[in-house]
PDB file of C-alpha atoms in Angstrom:
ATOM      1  CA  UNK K   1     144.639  41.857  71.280  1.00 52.00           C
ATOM      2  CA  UNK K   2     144.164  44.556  74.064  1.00 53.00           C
ATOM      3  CA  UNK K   3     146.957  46.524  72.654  1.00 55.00           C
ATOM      4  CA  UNK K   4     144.589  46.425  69.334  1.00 60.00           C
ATOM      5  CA  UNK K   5     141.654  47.520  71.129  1.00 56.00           C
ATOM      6  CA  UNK K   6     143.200  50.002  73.319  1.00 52.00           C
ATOM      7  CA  UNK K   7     144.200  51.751  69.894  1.00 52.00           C
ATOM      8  CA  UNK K   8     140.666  51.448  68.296  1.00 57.00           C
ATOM      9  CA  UNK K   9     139.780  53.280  71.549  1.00 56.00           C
ATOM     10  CA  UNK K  10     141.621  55.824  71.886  1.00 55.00           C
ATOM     11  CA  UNK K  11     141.245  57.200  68.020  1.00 52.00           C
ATOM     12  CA  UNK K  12     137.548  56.836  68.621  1.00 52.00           C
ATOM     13  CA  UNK K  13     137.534  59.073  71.416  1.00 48.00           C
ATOM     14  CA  UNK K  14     140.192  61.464  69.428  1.00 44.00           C
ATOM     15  CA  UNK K  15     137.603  61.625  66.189  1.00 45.00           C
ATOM     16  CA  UNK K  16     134.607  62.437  68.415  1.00 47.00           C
ATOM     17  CA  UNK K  17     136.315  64.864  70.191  1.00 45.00           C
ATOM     18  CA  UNK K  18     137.615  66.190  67.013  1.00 45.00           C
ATOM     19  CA  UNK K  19     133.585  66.168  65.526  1.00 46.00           C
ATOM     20  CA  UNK K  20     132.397  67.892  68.994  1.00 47.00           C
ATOM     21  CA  UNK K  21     134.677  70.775  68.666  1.00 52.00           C
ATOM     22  CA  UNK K  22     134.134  71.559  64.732  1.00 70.00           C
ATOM     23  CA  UNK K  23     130.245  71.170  65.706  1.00 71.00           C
ATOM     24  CA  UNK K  24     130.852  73.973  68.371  1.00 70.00           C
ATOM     25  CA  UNK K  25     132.759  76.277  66.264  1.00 74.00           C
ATOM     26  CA  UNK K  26     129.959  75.789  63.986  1.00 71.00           C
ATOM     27  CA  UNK K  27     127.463  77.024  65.994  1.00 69.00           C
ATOM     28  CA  UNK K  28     129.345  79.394  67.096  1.00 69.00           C
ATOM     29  CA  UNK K  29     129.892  80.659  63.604  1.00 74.00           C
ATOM     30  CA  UNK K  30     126.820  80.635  62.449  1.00 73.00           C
ATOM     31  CA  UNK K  31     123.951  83.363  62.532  1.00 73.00           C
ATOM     32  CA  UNK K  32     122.383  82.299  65.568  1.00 72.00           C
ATOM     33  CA  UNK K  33     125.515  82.355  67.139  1.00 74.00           C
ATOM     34  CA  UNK K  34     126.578  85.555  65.641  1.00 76.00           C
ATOM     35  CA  UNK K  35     123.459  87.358  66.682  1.00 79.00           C
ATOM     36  CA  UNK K  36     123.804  85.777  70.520  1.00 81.00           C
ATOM     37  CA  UNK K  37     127.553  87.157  70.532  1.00 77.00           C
ATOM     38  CA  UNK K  38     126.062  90.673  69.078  1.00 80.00           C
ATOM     39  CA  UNK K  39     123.186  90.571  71.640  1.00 78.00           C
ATOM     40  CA  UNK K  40     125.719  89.889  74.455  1.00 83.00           C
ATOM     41  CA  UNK K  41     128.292  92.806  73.390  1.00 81.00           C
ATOM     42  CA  UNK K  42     125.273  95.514  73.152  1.00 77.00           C
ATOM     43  CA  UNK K  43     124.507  94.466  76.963  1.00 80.00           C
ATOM     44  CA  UNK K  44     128.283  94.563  78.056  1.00 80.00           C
ATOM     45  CA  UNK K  45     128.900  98.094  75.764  1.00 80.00           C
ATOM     46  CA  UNK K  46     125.471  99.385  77.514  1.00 78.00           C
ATOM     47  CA  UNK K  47     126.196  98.032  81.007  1.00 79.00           C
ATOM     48  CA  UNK K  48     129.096  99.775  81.211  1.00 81.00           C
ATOM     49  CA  UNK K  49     127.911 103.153  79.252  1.00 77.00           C
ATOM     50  CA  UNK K  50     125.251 102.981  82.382  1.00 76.00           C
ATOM     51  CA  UNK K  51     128.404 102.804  84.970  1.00 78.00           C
ATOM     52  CA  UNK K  52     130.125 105.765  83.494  1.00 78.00           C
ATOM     53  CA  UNK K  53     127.698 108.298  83.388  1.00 74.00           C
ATOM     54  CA  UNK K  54     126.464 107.069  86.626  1.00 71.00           C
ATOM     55  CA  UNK K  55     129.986 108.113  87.881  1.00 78.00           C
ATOM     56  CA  UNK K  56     129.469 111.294  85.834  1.00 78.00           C
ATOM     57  CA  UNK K  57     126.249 112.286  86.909  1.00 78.00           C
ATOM     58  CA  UNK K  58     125.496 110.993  90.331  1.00 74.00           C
ATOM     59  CA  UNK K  59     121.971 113.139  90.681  1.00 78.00           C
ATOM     60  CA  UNK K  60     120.753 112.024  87.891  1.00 75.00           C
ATOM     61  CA  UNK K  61     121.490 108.548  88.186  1.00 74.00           C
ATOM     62  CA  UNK K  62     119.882 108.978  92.058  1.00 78.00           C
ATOM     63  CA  UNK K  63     116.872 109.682  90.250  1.00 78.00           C
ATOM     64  CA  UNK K  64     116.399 107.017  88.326  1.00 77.00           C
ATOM     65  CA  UNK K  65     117.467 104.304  91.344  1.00 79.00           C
ATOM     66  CA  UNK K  66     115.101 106.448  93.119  1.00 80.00           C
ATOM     67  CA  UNK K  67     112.325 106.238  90.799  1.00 83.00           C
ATOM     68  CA  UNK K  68     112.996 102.840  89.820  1.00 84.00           C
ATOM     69  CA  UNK K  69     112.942 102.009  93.822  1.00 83.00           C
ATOM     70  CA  UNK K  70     109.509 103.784  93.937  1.00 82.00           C
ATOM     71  CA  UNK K  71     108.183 101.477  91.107  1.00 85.00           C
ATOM     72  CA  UNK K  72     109.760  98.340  92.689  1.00 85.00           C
ATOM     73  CA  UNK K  73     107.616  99.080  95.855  1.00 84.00           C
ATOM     74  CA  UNK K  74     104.048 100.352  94.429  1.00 82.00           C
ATOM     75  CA  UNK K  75     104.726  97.021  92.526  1.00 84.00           C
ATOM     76  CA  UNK K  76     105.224  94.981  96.209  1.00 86.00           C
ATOM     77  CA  UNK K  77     102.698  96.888  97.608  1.00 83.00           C
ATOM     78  CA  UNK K  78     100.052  96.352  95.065  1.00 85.00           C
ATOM     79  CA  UNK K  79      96.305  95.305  96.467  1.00 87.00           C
ATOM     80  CA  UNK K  80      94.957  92.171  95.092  1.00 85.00           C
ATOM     81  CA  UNK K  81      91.409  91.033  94.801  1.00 84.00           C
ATOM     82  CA  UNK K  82      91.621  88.874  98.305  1.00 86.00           C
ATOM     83  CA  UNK K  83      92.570  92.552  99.989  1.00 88.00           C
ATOM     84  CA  UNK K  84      89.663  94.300  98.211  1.00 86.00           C
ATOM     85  CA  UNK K  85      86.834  91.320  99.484  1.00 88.00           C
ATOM     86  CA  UNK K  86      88.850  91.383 102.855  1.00 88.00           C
ATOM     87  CA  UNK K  87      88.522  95.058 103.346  1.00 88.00           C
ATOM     88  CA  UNK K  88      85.195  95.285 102.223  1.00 88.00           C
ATOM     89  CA  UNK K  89      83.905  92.550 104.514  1.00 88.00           C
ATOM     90  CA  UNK K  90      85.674  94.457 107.153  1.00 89.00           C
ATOM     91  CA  UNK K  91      83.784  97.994 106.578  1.00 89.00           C
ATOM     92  CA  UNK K  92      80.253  96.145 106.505  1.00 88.00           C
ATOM     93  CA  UNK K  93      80.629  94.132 109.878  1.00 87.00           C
ATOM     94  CA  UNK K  94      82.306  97.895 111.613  1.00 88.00           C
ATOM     95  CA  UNK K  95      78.433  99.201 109.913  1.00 86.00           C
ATOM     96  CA  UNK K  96      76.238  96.518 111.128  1.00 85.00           C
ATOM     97  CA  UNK K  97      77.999  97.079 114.508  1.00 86.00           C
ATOM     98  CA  UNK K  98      75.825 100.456 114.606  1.00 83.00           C
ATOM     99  CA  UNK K  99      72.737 101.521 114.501  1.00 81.00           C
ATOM    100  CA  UNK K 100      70.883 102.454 111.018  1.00 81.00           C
ATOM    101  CA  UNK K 101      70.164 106.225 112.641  1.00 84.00           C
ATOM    102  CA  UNK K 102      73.628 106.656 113.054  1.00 82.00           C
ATOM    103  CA  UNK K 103      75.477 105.052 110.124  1.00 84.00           C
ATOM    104  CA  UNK K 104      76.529 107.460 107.711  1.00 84.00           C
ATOM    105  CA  UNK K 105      74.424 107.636 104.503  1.00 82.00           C
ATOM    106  CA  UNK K 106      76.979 108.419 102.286  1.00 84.00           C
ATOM    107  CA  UNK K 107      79.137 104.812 104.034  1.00 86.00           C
ATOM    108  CA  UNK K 108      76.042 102.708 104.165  1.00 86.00           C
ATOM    109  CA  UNK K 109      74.915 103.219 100.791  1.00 86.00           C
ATOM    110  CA  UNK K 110      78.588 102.413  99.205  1.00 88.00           C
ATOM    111  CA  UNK K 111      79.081  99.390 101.425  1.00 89.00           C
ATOM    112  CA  UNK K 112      75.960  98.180 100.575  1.00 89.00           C
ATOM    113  CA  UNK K 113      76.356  98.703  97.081  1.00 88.00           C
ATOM    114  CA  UNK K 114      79.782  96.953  96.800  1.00 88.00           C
ATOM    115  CA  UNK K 115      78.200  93.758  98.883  1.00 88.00           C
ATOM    116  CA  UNK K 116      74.999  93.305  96.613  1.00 88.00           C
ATOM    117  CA  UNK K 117      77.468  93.671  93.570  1.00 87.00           C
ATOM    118  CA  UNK K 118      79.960  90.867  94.866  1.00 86.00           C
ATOM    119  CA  UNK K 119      76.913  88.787  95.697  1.00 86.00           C
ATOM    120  CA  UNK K 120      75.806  88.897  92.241  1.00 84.00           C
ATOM    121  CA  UNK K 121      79.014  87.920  90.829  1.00 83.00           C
ATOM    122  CA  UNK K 122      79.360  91.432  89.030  1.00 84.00           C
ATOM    123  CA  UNK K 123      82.914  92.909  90.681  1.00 86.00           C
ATOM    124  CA  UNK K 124      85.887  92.567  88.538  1.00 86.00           C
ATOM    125  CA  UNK K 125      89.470  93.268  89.733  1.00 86.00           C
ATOM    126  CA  UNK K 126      92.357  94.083  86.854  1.00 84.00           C
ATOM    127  CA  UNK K 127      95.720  94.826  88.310  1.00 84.00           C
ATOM    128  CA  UNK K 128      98.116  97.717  86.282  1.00 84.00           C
ATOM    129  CA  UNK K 129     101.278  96.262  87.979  1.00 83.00           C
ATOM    130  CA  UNK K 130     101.844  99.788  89.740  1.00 85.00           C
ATOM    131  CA  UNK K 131      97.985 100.193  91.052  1.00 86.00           C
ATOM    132  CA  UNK K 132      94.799  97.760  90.778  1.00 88.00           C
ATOM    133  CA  UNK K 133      91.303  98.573  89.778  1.00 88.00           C
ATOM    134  CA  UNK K 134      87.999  97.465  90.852  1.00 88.00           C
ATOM    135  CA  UNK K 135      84.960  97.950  88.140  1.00 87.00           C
ATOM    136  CA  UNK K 136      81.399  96.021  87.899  1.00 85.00           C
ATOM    137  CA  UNK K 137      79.824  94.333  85.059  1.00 84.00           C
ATOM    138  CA  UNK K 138      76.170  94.041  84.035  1.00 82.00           C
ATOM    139  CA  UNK K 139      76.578  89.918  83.893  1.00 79.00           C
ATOM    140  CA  UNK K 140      78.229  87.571  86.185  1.00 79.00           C
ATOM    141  CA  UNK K 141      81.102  85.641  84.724  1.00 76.00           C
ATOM    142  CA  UNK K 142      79.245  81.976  85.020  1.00 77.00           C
ATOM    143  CA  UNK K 143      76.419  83.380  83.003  1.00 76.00           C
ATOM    144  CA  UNK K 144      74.607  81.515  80.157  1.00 75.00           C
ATOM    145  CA  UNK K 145      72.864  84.086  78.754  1.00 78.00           C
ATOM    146  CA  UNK K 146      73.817  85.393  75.256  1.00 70.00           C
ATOM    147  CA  UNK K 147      74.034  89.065  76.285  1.00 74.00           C
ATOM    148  CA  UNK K 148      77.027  87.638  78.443  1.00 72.00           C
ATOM    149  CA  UNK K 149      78.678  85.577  76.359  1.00 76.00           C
ATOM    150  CA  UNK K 150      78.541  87.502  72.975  1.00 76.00           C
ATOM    151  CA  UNK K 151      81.598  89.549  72.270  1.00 75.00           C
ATOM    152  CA  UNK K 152      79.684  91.647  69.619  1.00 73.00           C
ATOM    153  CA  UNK K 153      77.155  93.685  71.844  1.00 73.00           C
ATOM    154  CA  UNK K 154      79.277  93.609  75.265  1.00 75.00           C
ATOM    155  CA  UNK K 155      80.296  96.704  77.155  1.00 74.00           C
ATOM    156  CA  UNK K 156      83.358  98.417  75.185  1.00 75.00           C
ATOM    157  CA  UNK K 157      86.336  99.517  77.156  1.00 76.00           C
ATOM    158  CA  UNK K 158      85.532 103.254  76.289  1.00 80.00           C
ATOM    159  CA  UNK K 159      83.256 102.888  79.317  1.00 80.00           C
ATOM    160  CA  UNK K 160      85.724 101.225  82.063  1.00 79.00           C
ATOM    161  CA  UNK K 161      86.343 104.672  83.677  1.00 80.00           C
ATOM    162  CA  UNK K 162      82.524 105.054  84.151  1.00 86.00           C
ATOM    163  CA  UNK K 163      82.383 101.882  85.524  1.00 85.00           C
ATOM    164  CA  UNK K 164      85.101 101.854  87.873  1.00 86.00           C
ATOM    165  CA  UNK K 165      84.200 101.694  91.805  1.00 86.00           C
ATOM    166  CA  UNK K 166      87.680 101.455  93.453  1.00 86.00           C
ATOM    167  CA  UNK K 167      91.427 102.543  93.288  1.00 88.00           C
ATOM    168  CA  UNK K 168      94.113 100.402  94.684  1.00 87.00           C
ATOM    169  CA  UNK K 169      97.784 101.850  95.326  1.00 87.00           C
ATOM    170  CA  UNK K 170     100.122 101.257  98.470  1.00 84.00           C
ATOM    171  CA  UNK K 171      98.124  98.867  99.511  1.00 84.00           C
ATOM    172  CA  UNK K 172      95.048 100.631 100.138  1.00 86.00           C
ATOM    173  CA  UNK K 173      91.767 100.932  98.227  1.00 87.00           C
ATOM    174  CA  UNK K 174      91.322 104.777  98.421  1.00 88.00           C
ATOM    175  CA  UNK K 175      87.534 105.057  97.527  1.00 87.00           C
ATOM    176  CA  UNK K 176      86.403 102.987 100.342  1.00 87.00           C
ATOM    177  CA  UNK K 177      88.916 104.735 102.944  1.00 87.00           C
ATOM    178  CA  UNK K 178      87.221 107.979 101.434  1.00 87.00           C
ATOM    179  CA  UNK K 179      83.598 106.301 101.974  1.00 87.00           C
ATOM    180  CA  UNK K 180      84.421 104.855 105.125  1.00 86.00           C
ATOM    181  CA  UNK K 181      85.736 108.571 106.983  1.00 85.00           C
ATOM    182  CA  UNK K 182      83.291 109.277 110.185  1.00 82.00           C
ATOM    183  CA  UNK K 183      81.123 106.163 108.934  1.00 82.00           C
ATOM    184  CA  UNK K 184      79.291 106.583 112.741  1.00 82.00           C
ATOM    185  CA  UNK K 185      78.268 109.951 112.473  1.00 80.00           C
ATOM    186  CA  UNK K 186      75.392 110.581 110.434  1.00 79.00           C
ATOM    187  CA  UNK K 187      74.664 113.833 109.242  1.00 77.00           C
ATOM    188  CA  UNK K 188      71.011 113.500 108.193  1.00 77.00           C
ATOM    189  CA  UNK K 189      70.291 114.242 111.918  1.00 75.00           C
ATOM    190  CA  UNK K 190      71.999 117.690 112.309  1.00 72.00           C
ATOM    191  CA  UNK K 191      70.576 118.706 109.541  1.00 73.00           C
ATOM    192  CA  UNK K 192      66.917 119.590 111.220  1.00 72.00           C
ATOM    193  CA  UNK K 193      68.770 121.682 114.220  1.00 70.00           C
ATOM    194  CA  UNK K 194      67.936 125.204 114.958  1.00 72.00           C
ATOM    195  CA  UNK K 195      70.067 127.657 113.556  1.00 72.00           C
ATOM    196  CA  UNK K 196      71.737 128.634 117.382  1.00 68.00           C
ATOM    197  CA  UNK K 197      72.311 124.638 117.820  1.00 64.00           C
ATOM    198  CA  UNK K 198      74.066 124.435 114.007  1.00 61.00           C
ATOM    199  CA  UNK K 199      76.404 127.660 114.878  1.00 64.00           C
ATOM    200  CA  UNK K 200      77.185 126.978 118.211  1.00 64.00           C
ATOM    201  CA  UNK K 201      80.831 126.717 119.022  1.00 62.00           C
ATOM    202  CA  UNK K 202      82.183 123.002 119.926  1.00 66.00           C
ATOM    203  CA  UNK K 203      83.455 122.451 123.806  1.00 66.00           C
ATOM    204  CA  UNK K 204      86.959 123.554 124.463  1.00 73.00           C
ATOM    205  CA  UNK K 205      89.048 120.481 125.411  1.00 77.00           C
ATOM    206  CA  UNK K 206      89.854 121.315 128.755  1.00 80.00           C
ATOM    207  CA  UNK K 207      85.646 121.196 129.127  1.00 81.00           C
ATOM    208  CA  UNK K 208      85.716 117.992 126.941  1.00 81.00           C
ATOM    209  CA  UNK K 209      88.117 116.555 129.228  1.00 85.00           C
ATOM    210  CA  UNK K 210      86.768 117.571 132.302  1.00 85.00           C
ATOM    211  CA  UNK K 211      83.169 116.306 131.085  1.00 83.00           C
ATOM    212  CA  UNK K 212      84.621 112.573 130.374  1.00 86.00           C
ATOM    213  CA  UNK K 213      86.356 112.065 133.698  1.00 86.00           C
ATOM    214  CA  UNK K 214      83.373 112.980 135.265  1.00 83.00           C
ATOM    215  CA  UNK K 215      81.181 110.313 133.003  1.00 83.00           C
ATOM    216  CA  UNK K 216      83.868 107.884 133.826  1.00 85.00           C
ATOM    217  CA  UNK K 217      83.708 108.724 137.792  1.00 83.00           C
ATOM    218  CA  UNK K 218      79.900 108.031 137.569  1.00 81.00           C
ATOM    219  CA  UNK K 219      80.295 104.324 136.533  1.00 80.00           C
ATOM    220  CA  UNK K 220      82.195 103.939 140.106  1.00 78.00           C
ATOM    221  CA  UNK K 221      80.896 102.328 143.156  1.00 75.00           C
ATOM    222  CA  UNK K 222      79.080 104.208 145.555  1.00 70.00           C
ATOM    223  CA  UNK K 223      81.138 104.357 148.994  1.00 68.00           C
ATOM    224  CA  UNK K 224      78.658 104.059 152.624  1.00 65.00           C
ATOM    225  CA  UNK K 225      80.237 105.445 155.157  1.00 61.00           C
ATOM    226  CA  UNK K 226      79.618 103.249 158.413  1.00 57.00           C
ATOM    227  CA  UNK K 227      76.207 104.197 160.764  1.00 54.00           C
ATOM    228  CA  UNK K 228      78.197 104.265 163.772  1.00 56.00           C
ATOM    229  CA  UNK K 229      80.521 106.685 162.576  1.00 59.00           C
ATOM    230  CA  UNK K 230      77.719 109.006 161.812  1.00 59.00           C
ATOM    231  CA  UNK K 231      76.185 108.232 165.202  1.00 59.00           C
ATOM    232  CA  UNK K 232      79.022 109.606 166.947  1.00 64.00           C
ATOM    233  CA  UNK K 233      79.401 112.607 165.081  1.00 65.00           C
ATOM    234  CA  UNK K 234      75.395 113.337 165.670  1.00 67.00           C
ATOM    235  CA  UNK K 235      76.027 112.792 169.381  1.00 68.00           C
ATOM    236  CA  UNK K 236      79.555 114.577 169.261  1.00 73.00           C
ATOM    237  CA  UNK K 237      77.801 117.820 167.513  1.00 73.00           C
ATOM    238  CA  UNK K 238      74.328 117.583 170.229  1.00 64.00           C
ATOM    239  CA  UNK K 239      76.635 117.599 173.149  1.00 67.00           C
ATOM    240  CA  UNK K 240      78.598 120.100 172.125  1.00 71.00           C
ATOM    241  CA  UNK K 241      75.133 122.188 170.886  1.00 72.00           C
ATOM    242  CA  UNK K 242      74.403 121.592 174.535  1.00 68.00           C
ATOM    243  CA  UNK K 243      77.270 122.677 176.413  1.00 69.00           C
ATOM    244  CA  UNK K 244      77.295 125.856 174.629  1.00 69.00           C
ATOM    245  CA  UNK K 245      73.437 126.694 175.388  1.00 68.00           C
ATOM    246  CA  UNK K 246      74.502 125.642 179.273  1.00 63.00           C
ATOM    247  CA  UNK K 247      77.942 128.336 179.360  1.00 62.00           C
ATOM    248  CA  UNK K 248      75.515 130.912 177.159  1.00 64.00           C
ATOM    249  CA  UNK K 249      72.633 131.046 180.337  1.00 63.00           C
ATOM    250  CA  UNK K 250      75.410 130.817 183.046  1.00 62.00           C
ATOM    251  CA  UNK K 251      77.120 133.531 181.557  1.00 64.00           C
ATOM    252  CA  UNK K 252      73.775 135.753 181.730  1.00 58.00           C
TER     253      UNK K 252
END
């Protein structure tokens, strides 16, 4: 009886196994797995084409890592949406720090520009894998309103370069880097100078340096000698006043 079933066992297992390898060289055989064998062979052939002239041409293949290296990074490196709001929010608390009279027109207005467009929902970010762009819209994107949802009259993408208000590459957004340079120094004020004040020549800085150790030395603490000190000296520089009238009027 077990010998039976040991039997009817074993020539079960032999027939699958027998089915599972004719089903494998089927698929292998077939077009599927004649294209995958194909595929695989172009790679290998092309793999090792790439090896060979790398060891033929070692400049050129430099290059490419190189430039392919470059790519990998700008990729890394690329400013997101989160970095744009981040570094905006950044530039207009450094501007409210200052004074209107001294912010920079040319800052002020962009920052405030940017910050009443994110308010209203209008900035847009659209990343190019290598760089990022930021652009504004005439709608925000939770709008109801059938100039904003209707594909038919919306802004074409002709106009995207007019629209655009920020570059993002290495992980900087080079517009407002641009916008923000001398932010506190605002030029509206030098521009009602006389001519002699607009063409003078700007300290040395030796003079510049001499004129901020001497703004730093005025926040010290005054220094009071002590009154008895100066008492002395008073009667130190009488006595000796006298003694010198006494030897003058001997002496004559």
């Amino acid at each position: 009886m077990a010998a039976s079933w040991l039997l009817k066992r074993w020539c079960s297992t032999a027939a699958t196994e027998t089915t599972k390898g004719t089903r494998w060289q089927r698929l292998v055989n077939s077009r599927a797995g004649v294209w995958c064998r194909s595929l695989l062979g172009d790679y290998k052939e092309a793999c090792r084409e790439a090896v060979l002239g790398a060891r033929e041409r070692p400049l050129k293949a430099s290059v490419y890592l190189g430039l392919l290296g470059g790519m990998y990074a700008c990729y890394y490196s690329n400013p997101d949406d989160a970095s744009f709001e981040t570094s905006l929010l950044e530039t207009s608390n450094r501007l409210a720090l200052l004074s209107p009279w001294i912010r920079r027109g040319t800052s002020d207005g962009h920052v405030q520009t940017l910050v009443k467009l994110r308010n209203e929902g209008r900035l847009r970010y659209a990343s190019l894998g290598i760089a990022s762009l930021t652009y504004y819209t005439d709608y925000d994107s939770e709008s109801s309103l059938y100039e904003a949802r209707c594909s038919a009259i919306s802004v074409p993408w002709a106009e995207l370069p007019k629209r655009v208000l920020d570059v993002g590459f290495a992980g900087r957004w080079w517009v407002l880097d641009h916008k923000m340079k001398d932010f506190d120094i605002n030029e509206e004020e030098f521009k009602h100078l006389p001519p002699a004040l607009v063409a003078a020549v700007p300290a040395s800085p030796q003079i510049t340096e001499r004129n901020e150790r001497l703004h730093q030395e005025s926040w010290k603490a005054v220094v009071m000698e002590d009154e008895s000190n100066e008492l002395d000296d008073m009667d130190t520089t009488v006595k000796e006043t006298e003694s010198n009238a006494l030897y003058k009027a001997q002496t004559s």
